[in-house]
Short mmCIF file of C-alpha atoms in Angstrom, two decimals:
data_model
loop_
_atom_site.label_atom_id
_atom_site.label_comp_id
_atom_site.label_asym_id
_atom_site.label_seq_id
_atom_site.Cartn_x
_atom_site.Cartn_y
_atom_site.Cartn_z
CA MET A 1 -113.42 -12.90 -92.12
CA ARG A 2 -112.54 -10.25 -89.58
CA PRO A 3 -110.14 -11.08 -86.79
CA ASN A 4 -111.66 -11.23 -83.34
CA THR A 5 -110.23 -8.16 -81.66
CA SER A 6 -112.20 -8.61 -78.48
CA LEU A 7 -110.07 -11.47 -77.25
CA THR A 8 -107.15 -10.62 -74.99
CA VAL A 9 -104.45 -12.86 -73.65
CA PRO A 10 -103.63 -12.32 -69.99
CA VAL A 11 -99.95 -11.61 -69.36
CA PRO A 12 -98.57 -13.57 -66.42
CA VAL A 13 -97.15 -11.40 -63.69
CA PRO A 14 -93.75 -12.66 -62.45
CA VAL A 15 -93.81 -13.66 -58.83
CA PRO A 16 -90.68 -12.65 -56.92
CA VAL A 17 -88.79 -15.62 -55.55
CA PRO A 18 -87.05 -15.06 -52.25
CA VAL A 19 -83.29 -15.46 -52.42
CA THR A 20 -81.77 -17.33 -49.53
CA ALA A 21 -78.42 -16.54 -48.03
CA GLU A 22 -77.13 -19.87 -49.30
CA ALA A 23 -78.18 -19.04 -52.86
CA ARG A 24 -76.53 -15.64 -52.68
CA LEU A 25 -73.22 -17.25 -51.72
CA THR A 26 -73.04 -19.77 -54.55
CA PRO A 27 -69.86 -19.55 -56.67
CA GLY A 28 -71.81 -18.38 -59.70
CA ASN A 29 -73.37 -15.46 -57.83
CA SER A 30 -70.47 -14.46 -55.63
CA PRO A 31 -67.77 -12.17 -57.02
CA CYS A 32 -65.26 -14.19 -55.04
CA GLY A 33 -66.55 -17.61 -56.03
CA SER A 34 -64.68 -20.62 -57.25
CA PRO A 35 -61.64 -19.75 -59.41
CA THR A 36 -62.83 -22.16 -62.07
CA LYS A 37 -66.08 -20.22 -62.51
CA ARG A 38 -64.67 -16.75 -62.03
CA ALA A 39 -64.97 -14.25 -64.85
CA LYS A 40 -62.07 -14.23 -67.25
CA SER A 41 -59.38 -11.65 -66.67
CA THR A 42 -58.36 -9.14 -69.29
CA ALA A 43 -55.21 -11.13 -70.02
CA ASP A 44 -57.23 -14.32 -70.62
CA SER A 45 -59.58 -12.41 -72.89
CA ASP A 46 -56.63 -11.06 -74.90
CA ILE A 47 -55.18 -14.55 -75.30
CA ASP A 48 -58.51 -15.96 -76.49
CA LYS A 49 -58.94 -13.07 -78.91
CA TRP A 50 -55.50 -13.80 -80.36
CA ALA A 51 -55.85 -17.59 -80.47
CA TYR A 52 -59.29 -17.63 -82.11
CA TRP A 53 -58.62 -14.76 -84.51
CA GLU A 54 -60.62 -14.81 -87.74
CA TYR A 55 -59.44 -12.74 -90.69
CA PRO A 56 -62.01 -10.13 -91.79
CA PRO A 57 -63.30 -10.28 -95.39
CA HIS A 58 -61.10 -7.46 -96.64
CA PHE A 59 -58.00 -9.43 -95.62
CA TRP A 60 -58.83 -11.99 -98.32
CA ASP A 61 -60.06 -9.45 -100.84
CA ASN A 62 -56.78 -7.50 -100.72
CA LEU A 63 -54.40 -10.46 -101.04
CA SER A 64 -52.47 -10.47 -104.30
CA LYS A 65 -52.37 -14.27 -104.19
CA VAL A 66 -54.48 -16.63 -102.08
CA SER A 67 -52.86 -19.89 -100.95
CA LEU A 68 -54.85 -23.03 -100.27
CA SER A 69 -55.19 -23.35 -96.50
CA PRO A 70 -57.85 -24.42 -93.97
CA ARG A 71 -58.64 -20.78 -93.20
CA ALA A 72 -59.08 -19.97 -96.90
CA LEU A 73 -61.44 -22.92 -97.38
CA LYS A 74 -63.35 -21.86 -94.30
CA GLU A 75 -63.80 -18.39 -95.76
CA VAL A 76 -65.01 -19.87 -99.07
CA ASP A 77 -67.58 -21.96 -97.19
CA ARG A 78 -68.75 -18.93 -95.23
CA ARG A 79 -69.23 -16.85 -98.33
CA ALA A 80 -70.96 -19.69 -100.13
CA ARG A 81 -73.43 -20.02 -97.26
CA ASN A 82 -74.06 -16.29 -97.28
CA SER A 83 -74.51 -16.33 -101.05
CA ARG A 84 -77.14 -19.07 -100.85
CA SER A 85 -78.95 -17.32 -98.02
CA GLN A 86 -79.23 -14.18 -100.14
CA LEU A 87 -81.01 -15.93 -103.06
CA PRO A 88 -84.62 -14.75 -103.44
CA ALA A 89 -87.22 -17.23 -102.29
CA SER A 90 -89.12 -18.89 -105.12
CA THR A 91 -92.75 -17.80 -105.35
CA ALA A 92 -95.52 -19.94 -106.83
CA GLY A 93 -97.08 -18.27 -109.85
CA GLU A 94 -99.38 -19.15 -112.67
CA VAL A 95 -98.23 -22.08 -114.79
CA SER A 96 -97.76 -21.13 -118.42
CA SER A 97 -100.08 -22.96 -120.82
CA ASN A 98 -97.06 -23.85 -122.96
CA ILE A 99 -95.35 -25.54 -120.02
CA ALA A 100 -98.51 -27.43 -119.14
CA ARG A 101 -98.92 -28.65 -122.73
CA PHE A 102 -95.20 -29.60 -122.88
CA ALA A 103 -95.59 -31.65 -119.70
CA ARG A 104 -98.70 -33.44 -120.98
CA GLN A 105 -96.74 -34.54 -124.05
CA GLY A 106 -94.08 -36.23 -121.92
CA GLY A 107 -91.54 -33.45 -121.46
CA PRO A 108 -88.00 -33.46 -122.91
CA ASP A 109 -86.39 -36.46 -124.56
CA LEU A 110 -83.98 -37.98 -122.03
CA SER A 111 -83.10 -41.14 -123.93
CA ASP A 112 -79.46 -40.08 -124.31
CA LEU A 113 -79.07 -40.17 -120.53
CA ARG A 114 -79.94 -43.86 -120.19
CA GLY A 115 -77.17 -45.80 -118.51
CA TYR A 116 -75.27 -42.66 -117.51
CA PRO A 117 -73.78 -43.06 -114.00
CA TYR A 118 -75.04 -40.92 -111.19
CA PRO A 119 -72.66 -38.09 -110.19
CA ALA A 120 -70.89 -38.44 -106.86
CA THR A 121 -72.90 -36.68 -104.18
CA MET A 122 -71.05 -33.65 -102.78
CA ASN A 123 -70.62 -33.82 -99.07
CA SER A 124 -72.22 -30.92 -97.24
CA ARG A 125 -68.87 -30.12 -95.64
CA GLU A 126 -67.01 -29.83 -98.94
CA SER A 127 -66.32 -26.47 -100.46
CA PRO A 128 -67.81 -25.56 -103.84
CA GLN A 129 -65.25 -25.50 -106.62
CA SER A 130 -63.94 -22.13 -107.54
CA LYS A 131 -61.97 -20.73 -110.43
CA GLY A 132 -59.29 -18.18 -109.70
CA ASN A 133 -59.80 -15.90 -106.75
CA GLU A 134 -63.53 -16.17 -106.08
CA LEU A 135 -63.18 -15.31 -102.42
CA ALA A 136 -64.65 -11.87 -102.98
CA ILE A 137 -68.31 -12.91 -103.18
CA PRO A 138 -70.34 -10.86 -100.69
CA GLU A 139 -68.57 -8.62 -98.19
CA THR A 140 -70.39 -9.70 -95.07
CA GLU A 141 -68.97 -10.15 -91.62
CA PRO A 142 -68.07 -13.67 -90.52
CA THR A 143 -70.86 -15.55 -88.83
CA PRO A 144 -70.12 -15.80 -85.11
CA THR A 145 -69.43 -19.33 -84.03
CA SER A 146 -71.29 -21.00 -81.23
CA THR A 147 -69.71 -20.64 -77.84
CA THR A 148 -70.77 -24.18 -76.94
CA THR A 149 -68.50 -25.73 -79.57
CA LYS A 150 -64.89 -26.27 -78.57
CA GLN A 151 -62.64 -24.61 -81.13
CA GLN A 152 -59.10 -25.61 -81.87
CA LYS A 153 -56.61 -22.87 -81.17
CA SER A 154 -54.45 -22.00 -84.16
CA LYS A 155 -51.92 -19.24 -84.52
CA PRO A 156 -52.68 -17.14 -87.61
CA CYS A 157 -49.35 -17.49 -89.43
CA SER A 158 -50.24 -19.36 -92.61
CA GLY A 159 -48.96 -18.81 -96.13
CA ASN A 160 -51.67 -16.20 -96.64
CA PHE A 161 -50.34 -14.40 -93.55
CA ARG A 162 -46.91 -14.33 -95.19
CA GLN A 163 -48.41 -13.09 -98.48
CA HIS A 164 -50.25 -10.31 -96.67
CA LEU A 165 -47.01 -9.14 -95.06
CA THR A 166 -45.25 -9.14 -98.43
CA ASP A 167 -48.09 -7.15 -99.99
CA HIS A 168 -47.57 -4.52 -97.27
CA LYS A 169 -43.79 -4.16 -97.66
CA VAL A 170 -42.70 -6.59 -94.95
CA GLU A 171 -40.14 -8.60 -96.88
CA PRO A 172 -39.25 -12.25 -96.14
CA LEU A 173 -35.67 -13.43 -95.79
CA GLN A 174 -35.11 -14.22 -99.45
CA PHE A 175 -36.06 -10.70 -100.61
CA SER A 176 -34.63 -8.62 -97.78
CA GLU A 177 -31.67 -6.27 -97.91
CA LYS A 178 -28.85 -6.63 -95.39
CA PRO A 179 -28.37 -3.77 -92.94
CA ARG A 180 -25.33 -1.55 -93.23
CA ASN A 181 -24.02 -2.67 -89.85
CA THR A 182 -24.16 -6.43 -90.52
CA ASP A 183 -20.41 -6.92 -90.04
CA GLU A 184 -20.45 -5.08 -86.71
CA ILE A 185 -23.37 -7.18 -85.48
CA LEU A 186 -21.69 -10.44 -86.46
CA SER A 187 -18.50 -9.31 -84.73
CA THR A 188 -20.50 -8.70 -81.56
CA LEU A 189 -22.08 -12.15 -81.74
CA ALA A 190 -18.65 -13.77 -81.90
CA GLN A 191 -17.49 -12.28 -78.58
CA ARG A 192 -16.89 -14.85 -75.84
CA ARG A 193 -18.36 -14.65 -72.36
CA LEU A 194 -16.90 -15.50 -68.97
CA SER A 195 -20.20 -17.01 -67.84
CA LEU A 196 -19.76 -19.77 -70.43
CA SER A 197 -16.17 -20.66 -69.59
CA LEU A 198 -15.12 -24.17 -68.53
CA SER A 199 -15.53 -23.43 -64.84
CA ASN A 200 -19.05 -22.07 -65.29
CA PHE A 201 -20.38 -24.44 -67.95
CA SER A 202 -18.80 -27.88 -67.87
CA ASP A 203 -19.55 -31.02 -69.86
CA GLY A 204 -21.83 -32.07 -67.02
CA SER A 205 -23.82 -28.86 -67.38
CA PHE A 206 -24.23 -29.48 -71.09
CA GLU A 207 -25.30 -33.08 -70.51
CA GLY A 208 -28.02 -31.87 -68.16
CA PHE A 209 -29.20 -29.40 -70.79
CA TYR A 210 -29.21 -32.12 -73.45
CA GLN A 211 -31.24 -34.54 -71.36
CA THR A 212 -33.77 -31.83 -70.57
CA SER A 213 -34.08 -30.71 -74.19
CA ILE A 214 -34.87 -34.21 -75.50
CA ARG A 215 -37.56 -34.78 -72.85
CA VAL A 216 -39.68 -31.68 -73.40
CA MET A 217 -43.18 -32.40 -74.67
CA ASN A 218 -44.57 -29.01 -75.67
CA GLU A 219 -43.85 -25.31 -76.02
CA ASP A 220 -44.46 -24.59 -72.34
CA ASP A 221 -41.83 -27.15 -71.35
CA VAL A 222 -39.31 -25.52 -73.69
CA MET A 223 -40.03 -22.09 -72.20
CA ALA A 224 -39.75 -23.27 -68.61
CA LYS A 225 -36.96 -25.87 -68.74
CA VAL A 226 -34.75 -25.29 -71.78
CA LEU A 227 -34.57 -21.56 -72.45
CA PRO A 228 -33.33 -20.47 -68.98
CA THR A 229 -30.03 -22.29 -69.57
CA ILE A 230 -29.56 -20.45 -72.86
CA PHE A 231 -30.66 -17.07 -71.51
CA GLY A 232 -28.40 -16.91 -68.45
CA SER A 233 -28.48 -13.66 -66.46
CA SER A 234 -29.73 -10.49 -68.11
CA VAL A 235 -28.35 -6.99 -67.74
CA ALA A 236 -29.79 -4.76 -65.02
CA GLY A 237 -32.51 -2.62 -66.56
CA ASP A 238 -33.21 -5.08 -69.37
CA LEU A 239 -36.87 -5.95 -68.79
CA ASP A 240 -38.72 -8.82 -70.41
CA ALA A 241 -42.35 -9.92 -70.63
CA ARG A 242 -44.04 -13.06 -71.90
CA ASN A 243 -47.17 -13.65 -73.94
CA ILE A 244 -48.23 -10.00 -73.93
CA LEU A 245 -50.70 -8.99 -76.62
CA PHE A 246 -49.48 -5.89 -78.47
CA GLY A 247 -52.92 -4.33 -78.36
CA ASN A 248 -51.84 -0.70 -77.97
CA LEU A 249 -49.90 -0.38 -81.22
CA GLU A 250 -51.00 1.01 -84.54
CA PRO A 251 -51.48 -1.85 -87.06
CA LEU A 252 -48.37 -2.60 -89.07
CA THR A 253 -50.42 -3.23 -92.24
CA ASP A 254 -54.11 -2.50 -92.85
CA GLY A 255 -55.58 -3.68 -89.55
CA SER A 256 -56.74 -7.07 -90.81
CA LEU A 257 -53.98 -8.99 -89.01
CA VAL A 258 -54.21 -10.11 -85.42
CA SER A 259 -52.05 -8.10 -83.03
CA ALA A 260 -48.62 -9.58 -82.35
CA LYS A 261 -48.14 -11.61 -79.18
CA PRO A 262 -44.49 -12.67 -78.95
CA ASP A 263 -43.53 -15.48 -76.63
CA ILE A 264 -40.88 -13.22 -75.06
CA TYR A 265 -39.88 -9.64 -75.74
CA HIS A 266 -37.34 -7.33 -74.13
CA GLY A 267 -37.73 -3.60 -73.62
CA SER A 268 -37.07 -0.78 -71.21
CA SER A 269 -38.86 0.57 -68.18
CA PRO A 270 -41.66 3.05 -69.01
CA GLY A 271 -40.10 5.51 -66.57
CA SER A 272 -36.86 5.62 -68.55
CA LEU A 273 -38.54 7.61 -71.35
CA SER A 274 -40.18 11.02 -71.07
CA LEU A 275 -43.95 10.93 -70.65
CA THR A 276 -44.25 13.51 -73.42
CA ILE A 277 -42.52 11.18 -75.88
CA ARG A 278 -44.60 8.22 -74.75
CA ASN A 279 -47.78 10.18 -75.35
CA GLU A 280 -46.71 11.38 -78.80
CA ILE A 281 -45.36 8.16 -80.32
CA GLY A 282 -46.83 5.62 -77.92
CA HIS A 283 -48.73 4.01 -80.79
CA HIS A 284 -45.35 2.77 -82.05
CA ILE A 285 -43.29 2.18 -78.89
CA VAL A 286 -45.75 1.25 -76.09
CA PRO A 287 -46.99 -2.23 -76.99
CA SER A 288 -49.32 -3.06 -74.11
CA THR A 289 -52.34 -1.28 -72.72
CA LYS A 290 -50.94 -2.00 -69.25
CA ASP A 291 -48.70 0.77 -67.96
CA ASP A 292 -46.19 -1.49 -66.21
CA ARG A 293 -45.10 -3.47 -69.28
CA PRO A 294 -41.74 -2.85 -70.99
CA ILE A 295 -41.72 -0.26 -73.78
CA VAL A 296 -39.60 0.17 -76.94
CA PRO A 297 -39.50 -3.56 -77.75
CA ASN A 298 -36.51 -4.45 -79.90
CA PHE A 299 -35.60 -8.03 -78.96
CA PHE A 300 -38.02 -10.92 -79.47
CA VAL A 301 -37.96 -14.66 -78.90
CA GLU A 302 -40.38 -17.06 -80.56
CA VAL A 303 -40.49 -20.70 -79.50
CA LYS A 304 -42.08 -23.88 -80.82
CA GLY A 305 -42.41 -27.29 -79.20
CA PRO A 306 -41.32 -30.59 -80.76
CA ARG A 307 -44.51 -30.73 -82.86
CA GLY A 308 -44.29 -27.12 -84.00
CA ASN A 309 -43.68 -25.68 -87.44
CA GLU A 310 -40.43 -23.99 -88.40
CA LEU A 311 -42.06 -21.77 -91.05
CA VAL A 312 -44.63 -20.52 -88.57
CA VAL A 313 -42.07 -19.55 -85.95
CA GLU A 314 -40.01 -17.71 -88.59
CA ARG A 315 -43.09 -15.77 -89.76
CA GLN A 316 -43.87 -14.81 -86.20
CA ALA A 317 -40.32 -13.54 -85.72
CA CYS A 318 -40.59 -11.53 -88.95
CA TYR A 319 -43.84 -9.93 -87.78
CA ASP A 320 -42.44 -9.17 -84.31
CA GLY A 321 -39.17 -7.83 -85.65
CA SER A 322 -40.86 -5.48 -88.11
CA ILE A 323 -42.90 -4.01 -85.27
CA GLY A 324 -39.72 -3.59 -83.25
CA ALA A 325 -37.88 -1.99 -86.18
CA ARG A 326 -40.72 0.51 -86.53
CA ALA A 327 -40.53 1.30 -82.81
CA MET A 328 -36.79 1.93 -82.94
CA HIS A 329 -37.06 4.09 -86.04
CA SER A 330 -39.86 6.19 -84.51
CA LEU A 331 -37.74 6.75 -81.40
CA GLN A 332 -34.60 7.42 -83.43
CA THR A 333 -36.29 10.08 -85.60
CA TYR A 334 -38.31 11.70 -82.81
CA GLY A 335 -38.28 15.47 -83.27
CA GLN A 336 -37.22 15.34 -86.91
CA GLU A 337 -39.41 17.02 -89.50
CA SER A 338 -38.58 14.45 -92.19
CA PRO A 339 -37.63 10.98 -90.86
CA GLN A 340 -34.29 9.65 -92.07
CA TYR A 341 -33.37 6.04 -92.76
CA ASP A 342 -29.75 5.07 -92.17
CA GLY A 343 -30.13 1.38 -93.08
CA GLN A 344 -28.82 0.08 -89.75
CA ALA A 345 -30.46 -2.67 -87.71
CA ARG A 346 -31.36 -1.90 -84.10
CA CYS A 347 -33.95 -4.64 -83.60
CA PHE A 348 -33.29 -8.36 -83.30
CA SER A 349 -35.15 -11.63 -82.87
CA ALA A 350 -34.40 -15.26 -82.12
CA THR A 351 -36.30 -18.47 -82.72
CA PHE A 352 -35.93 -21.83 -80.99
CA PHE A 353 -37.36 -24.99 -82.51
CA ALA A 354 -36.26 -28.64 -82.27
CA GLY A 355 -32.99 -27.67 -80.61
CA GLN A 356 -32.13 -25.16 -83.33
CA LEU A 357 -31.45 -21.56 -82.24
CA GLN A 358 -31.58 -18.98 -85.03
CA MET A 359 -31.10 -15.22 -84.84
CA PHE A 360 -32.18 -12.36 -87.11
CA ALA A 361 -31.76 -8.61 -87.51
CA HIS A 362 -34.57 -6.27 -88.57
CA HIS A 363 -34.44 -2.78 -90.07
CA ALA A 364 -36.51 -0.38 -92.15
CA THR A 365 -35.66 1.39 -95.39
CA ALA A 366 -37.19 4.51 -96.92
CA PRO A 367 -40.46 4.24 -98.86
CA VAL A 368 -40.08 3.80 -102.60
CA ASP A 369 -42.01 5.78 -105.17
CA GLY A 370 -45.65 4.78 -105.27
CA ASP A 371 -45.79 3.38 -101.73
CA GLY A 372 -46.74 6.62 -100.01
CA ASP A 373 -45.15 6.86 -96.59
CA ARG A 374 -44.99 3.09 -95.97
CA PRO A 375 -41.37 1.98 -95.38
CA THR A 376 -40.04 -1.44 -96.29
CA TYR A 377 -39.09 -3.78 -93.44
CA HIS A 378 -36.28 -6.30 -93.88
CA MET A 379 -35.27 -9.45 -92.02
CA THR A 380 -31.65 -10.66 -92.13
CA TYR A 381 -30.35 -14.05 -91.02
CA LEU A 382 -27.47 -13.76 -88.55
CA GLY A 383 -26.72 -17.39 -87.73
CA GLY A 384 -28.03 -20.71 -86.46
CA TYR A 385 -26.81 -23.18 -83.86
CA CYS A 386 -27.78 -26.74 -83.03
CA MET A 387 -27.81 -26.29 -79.27
CA LYS A 388 -27.96 -29.98 -78.38
CA ASN A 389 -25.18 -31.01 -80.76
CA SER A 390 -22.16 -30.53 -78.47
CA ARG A 391 -20.92 -28.40 -75.62
CA ALA A 392 -18.83 -26.26 -77.99
CA THR A 393 -21.86 -25.58 -80.22
CA PHE A 394 -23.99 -24.72 -77.21
CA ILE A 395 -21.41 -22.24 -75.91
CA GLU A 396 -21.13 -20.61 -79.32
CA GLY A 397 -24.90 -20.28 -79.69
CA ALA A 398 -25.62 -19.18 -76.13
CA SER A 399 -22.83 -16.58 -76.29
CA ALA A 400 -24.19 -15.18 -79.54
CA PHE A 401 -27.72 -15.04 -78.10
CA ARG A 402 -26.68 -13.21 -74.94
CA ASN A 403 -24.46 -10.83 -76.89
CA LEU A 404 -27.31 -10.01 -79.26
CA ARG A 405 -29.69 -9.42 -76.35
CA ASP A 406 -27.19 -7.08 -74.70
CA LEU A 407 -26.62 -5.24 -77.98
CA ALA A 408 -30.37 -4.67 -78.27
CA LYS A 409 -30.39 -3.09 -74.82
CA GLN A 410 -27.47 -0.83 -75.71
CA GLN A 411 -29.31 0.37 -78.80
CA ARG A 412 -32.45 1.11 -76.75
CA ASP A 413 -30.50 3.02 -74.13
CA VAL A 414 -28.77 5.19 -76.74
CA LEU A 415 -32.02 6.13 -78.51
CA ILE A 416 -33.93 6.72 -75.27
CA GLN A 417 -31.21 9.04 -73.99
CA ALA A 418 -31.14 10.94 -77.30
CA ALA A 419 -34.93 11.34 -77.30
CA ASN A 420 -34.95 12.54 -73.69
CA ASP A 421 -32.26 15.08 -74.58
CA THR A 422 -34.54 16.39 -77.31
CA ILE A 423 -37.25 17.11 -74.75
CA GLY A 424 -34.62 18.77 -72.58
CA GLY A 425 -33.90 21.43 -75.22
CA ARG A 426 -31.94 19.88 -78.05
CA SER A 427 -33.67 20.92 -81.26
CA SER A 428 -32.46 18.26 -83.66
CA PRO A 429 -30.70 15.23 -82.14
CA PRO A 430 -28.10 13.48 -84.27
CA ILE A 431 -28.78 9.92 -85.32
CA PRO A 432 -26.92 7.70 -82.82
CA ASP A 433 -24.47 5.30 -84.38
CA ALA A 434 -25.76 1.74 -84.33
CA ASN A 435 -22.45 0.49 -82.98
CA GLN A 436 -22.11 3.00 -80.16
CA ASN A 437 -21.84 1.23 -76.81
CA ASP A 438 -23.23 2.61 -73.60
CA GLU A 439 -20.19 3.59 -71.57
CA LYS A 440 -22.13 3.27 -68.31
CA SER A 441 -23.25 -0.27 -69.08
CA ALA A 442 -21.65 -3.18 -67.33
CA ASP A 443 -21.67 -5.02 -70.64
CA GLY A 444 -18.68 -3.28 -72.22
CA VAL A 445 -15.76 -5.56 -72.90
CA ALA A 446 -13.28 -3.11 -71.40
CA ASP A 447 -15.19 -2.83 -68.14
CA ASN A 448 -14.37 -6.32 -66.90
CA GLU A 449 -11.30 -8.31 -66.15
CA GLU A 450 -11.03 -11.04 -68.68
CA SER A 451 -9.41 -14.43 -68.87
CA PRO A 452 -6.22 -14.50 -70.94
CA HIS A 453 -7.77 -17.32 -72.97
CA LEU A 454 -11.13 -15.67 -73.68
CA LYS A 455 -12.15 -12.66 -75.71
CA THR A 456 -15.18 -11.62 -73.75
CA PHE A 457 -18.37 -9.70 -74.08
CA ASP A 458 -18.89 -9.89 -70.35
CA GLU A 459 -22.00 -10.59 -68.33
CA PRO A 460 -23.39 -7.93 -65.99
CA PHE A 461 -21.85 -7.68 -62.54
CA ARG A 462 -23.65 -9.71 -59.94
CA GLU A 463 -23.54 -9.29 -56.21
CA GLY A 464 -20.71 -11.30 -54.75
CA ASP A 465 -18.78 -11.41 -58.04
CA ASP A 466 -15.07 -10.98 -57.32
CA SER A 467 -14.57 -9.22 -60.64
CA VAL A 468 -16.63 -6.20 -59.52
CA ASN A 469 -13.84 -4.73 -57.44
CA SER A 470 -11.01 -5.97 -59.59
CA THR A 471 -8.61 -3.45 -61.09
CA LYS A 472 -8.93 -2.82 -64.82
CA ARG A 473 -5.93 -3.91 -66.78
CA LYS A 474 -4.87 -3.76 -70.36
CA ARG A 475 -6.50 -6.32 -72.64
CA GLN A 476 -4.28 -9.27 -73.43
CA PRO A 477 -4.27 -10.67 -76.94
CA PRO A 478 -6.22 -13.89 -77.30
CA SER A 479 -4.22 -17.06 -77.18
CA PRO A 480 -3.94 -19.11 -80.37
CA ASP A 481 -5.60 -22.02 -78.54
CA SER A 482 -8.35 -19.89 -77.02
CA ASP A 483 -11.16 -21.78 -78.71
CA VAL A 484 -13.56 -23.01 -76.08
CA ALA A 485 -13.83 -26.46 -77.59
CA THR A 486 -10.14 -27.11 -76.75
CA GLU A 487 -10.50 -26.25 -73.06
CA SER A 488 -11.74 -29.73 -72.27
CA PRO A 489 -12.10 -33.05 -74.07
CA PRO A 490 -14.85 -32.71 -76.66
CA SER A 491 -18.23 -34.03 -75.61
CA LYS A 492 -20.28 -36.39 -77.71
CA ILE A 493 -21.45 -34.93 -80.99
CA ARG A 494 -25.20 -35.12 -81.44
CA ARG A 495 -27.26 -34.15 -84.43
CA CYS A 496 -30.35 -31.97 -84.33
#
């Protein structure tokens, strides 16, 4: 039967609807509408991209060992669905005469199955069982999820994240080598600070910190209410930024990991480094796509709320610190034909979780045979402090934190100056010593008047500080009873 080609279906012509002035000014149509319906900013988009990150298929295919995790099961389910969708559709064909005759005679003998219990029905949400690493089924892109379904934000720092870093020469604590300048770093951490003396941080100040720390409910509370007391005042020129996606950097591994987004990082002003250098090695030292964000990041802080996970925050610090170690090494070896590795740490990180402050050093070592040009990144534990235990413990931990932050700035300043000198005509700059202090910095111990009872690593000068105009005098040896805990009656000891 021939199709009737003479029939035509009239196409309706759209009738223009007049738009009233009131309709044009609705929040959805106006570019300056309600803030709740306004288009997302670039920063919001970056945060969503980071929070809802899904690992691409090759992330799972290249893992040397896959750990059982919700993300791994989700990937198995996705590949199982794709595998079923790729099965050829069954087509009805002619029934064989043998099959027809077999069916007429009653089919197979199933008497041995009488009384056998029915198998448990597999829930549609359960994953099919797999043997070994069967994640590499079809290499298809993840199915986009519906935008109408509310997803739960999760930071991608699982055991598989840790395994991926290890596979790409980013070593965890237990397998890392210590930097050559470990003793010098620990000596710097032990320096005392005038800002944490009895007159500036009394038992009452500690009690206020303790009460605040036990009342925080989430990570945002910790960032806003607890950390400022630990941080104190920073050095002039030491810039920091929070929750910035490192979207301008070259991937540290193979590109399958989400870009780093540290809670806090410290760096230098973009104007402090030559534009030529920023253009040449910006993929290692300029973390953000925004021009006004700090560059050469080498000090990171990762925080978790009371319900956080200590392993996750440590993995985040390891990821951040390796990126910072790469940035410092790229700046240190700028202008060299063959990059050198001196084994010294110039990048540092700190984590804060459940009242526990921990600090780490990060450095890179030369590639080993068979790894191409990929260096190995190491993470070294420097110390931990229970900040809500007692006033003495708080002072020790806060002093170490501020000293480490100041040391990171000194290292940045030295390398930035050396790189700028290279642009100015120096052909091959020497590798700056990791323990060299910036003589112009207000952080040097010899630049401030110190208390006879404190061995200080002083805070930066602030306006109105009487010590700014004080005359330098010879350092006095520390008193035998100079320990801070003996300056006042010990406060109550609390356990983390």
